[in-house]
mmCIF file of C-alpha atoms in Angstrom:
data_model
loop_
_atom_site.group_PDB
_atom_site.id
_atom_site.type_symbol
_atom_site.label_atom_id
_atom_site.label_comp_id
_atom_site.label_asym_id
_atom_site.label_seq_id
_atom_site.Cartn_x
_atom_site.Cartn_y
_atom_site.Cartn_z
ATOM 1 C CA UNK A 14 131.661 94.466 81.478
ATOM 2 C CA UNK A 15 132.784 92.468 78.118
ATOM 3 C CA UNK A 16 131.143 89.321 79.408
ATOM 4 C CA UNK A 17 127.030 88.916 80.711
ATOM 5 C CA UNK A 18 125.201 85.868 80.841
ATOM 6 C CA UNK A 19 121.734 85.403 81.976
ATOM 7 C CA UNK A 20 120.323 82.880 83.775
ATOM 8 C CA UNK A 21 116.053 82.275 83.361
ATOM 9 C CA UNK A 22 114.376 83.484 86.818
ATOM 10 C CA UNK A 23 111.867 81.755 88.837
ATOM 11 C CA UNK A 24 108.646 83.384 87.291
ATOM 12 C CA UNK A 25 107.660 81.784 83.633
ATOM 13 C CA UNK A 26 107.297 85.078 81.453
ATOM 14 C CA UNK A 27 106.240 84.535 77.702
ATOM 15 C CA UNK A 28 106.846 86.269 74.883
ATOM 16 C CA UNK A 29 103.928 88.169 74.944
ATOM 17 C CA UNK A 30 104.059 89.011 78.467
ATOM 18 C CA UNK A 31 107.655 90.757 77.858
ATOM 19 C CA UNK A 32 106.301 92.473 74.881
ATOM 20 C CA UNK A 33 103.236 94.062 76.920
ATOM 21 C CA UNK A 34 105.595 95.209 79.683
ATOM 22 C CA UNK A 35 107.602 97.223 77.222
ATOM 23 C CA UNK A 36 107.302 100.479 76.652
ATOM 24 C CA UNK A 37 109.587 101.013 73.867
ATOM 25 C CA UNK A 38 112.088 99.031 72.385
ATOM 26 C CA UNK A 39 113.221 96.239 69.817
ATOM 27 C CA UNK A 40 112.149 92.819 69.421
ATOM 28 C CA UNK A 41 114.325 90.248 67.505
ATOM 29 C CA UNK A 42 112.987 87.212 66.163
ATOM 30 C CA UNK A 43 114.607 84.029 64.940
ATOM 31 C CA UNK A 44 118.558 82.863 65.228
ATOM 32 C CA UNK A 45 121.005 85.435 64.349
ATOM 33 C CA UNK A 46 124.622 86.665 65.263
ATOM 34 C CA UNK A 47 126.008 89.184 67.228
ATOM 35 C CA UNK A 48 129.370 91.477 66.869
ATOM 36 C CA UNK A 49 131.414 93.711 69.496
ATOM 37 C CA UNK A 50 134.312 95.676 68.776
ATOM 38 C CA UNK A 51 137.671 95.359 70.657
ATOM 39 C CA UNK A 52 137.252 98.531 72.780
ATOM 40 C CA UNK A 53 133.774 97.405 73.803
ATOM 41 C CA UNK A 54 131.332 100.718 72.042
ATOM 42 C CA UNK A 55 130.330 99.388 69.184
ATOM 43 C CA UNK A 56 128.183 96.172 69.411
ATOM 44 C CA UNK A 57 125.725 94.973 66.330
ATOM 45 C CA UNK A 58 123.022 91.708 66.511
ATOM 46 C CA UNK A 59 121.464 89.943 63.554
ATOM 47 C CA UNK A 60 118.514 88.607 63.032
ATOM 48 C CA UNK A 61 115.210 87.059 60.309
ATOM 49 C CA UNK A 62 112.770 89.852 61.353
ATOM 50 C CA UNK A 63 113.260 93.010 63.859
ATOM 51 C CA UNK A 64 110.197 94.495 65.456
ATOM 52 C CA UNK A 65 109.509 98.199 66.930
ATOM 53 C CA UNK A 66 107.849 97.608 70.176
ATOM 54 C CA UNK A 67 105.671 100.657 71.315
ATOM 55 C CA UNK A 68 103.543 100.734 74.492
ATOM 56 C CA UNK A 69 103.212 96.760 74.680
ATOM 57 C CA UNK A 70 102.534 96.390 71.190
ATOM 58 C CA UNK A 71 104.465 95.109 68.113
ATOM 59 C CA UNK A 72 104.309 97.376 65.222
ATOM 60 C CA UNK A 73 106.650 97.758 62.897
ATOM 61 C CA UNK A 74 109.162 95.652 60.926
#
């Protein structure tokens, strides 16, 4: 699947809302780039500040 593009869904989630709903996982803030290798395994994304998201909360930079 080299290409994916998402389309916004009828609910009207904020920021916050996403964050609270995760359980673990990265959140990337501000405008960045992004970088996939030919054979599709190795993928990278840039951004101005990464967060650690733990049970619904932001914690670490």
């Amino acid at each position: 699947m080299p290409n994916v593009s998402l389309m916004p869904g009828e609910d009207n989630y904020s920021e916050e809302d996403v964050i609270a709903a995760t359980d673990h996982g990265i959140f990337i803030e501000g405008n960045g780039s992004y970088s996939i290798d030919q054979q599709r395994y190795n993928f990278q994304f840039a951004g101005q500040v990464f967060w650690e998201i733990k049970n619904g909360k932001k914690r670490r930079m």
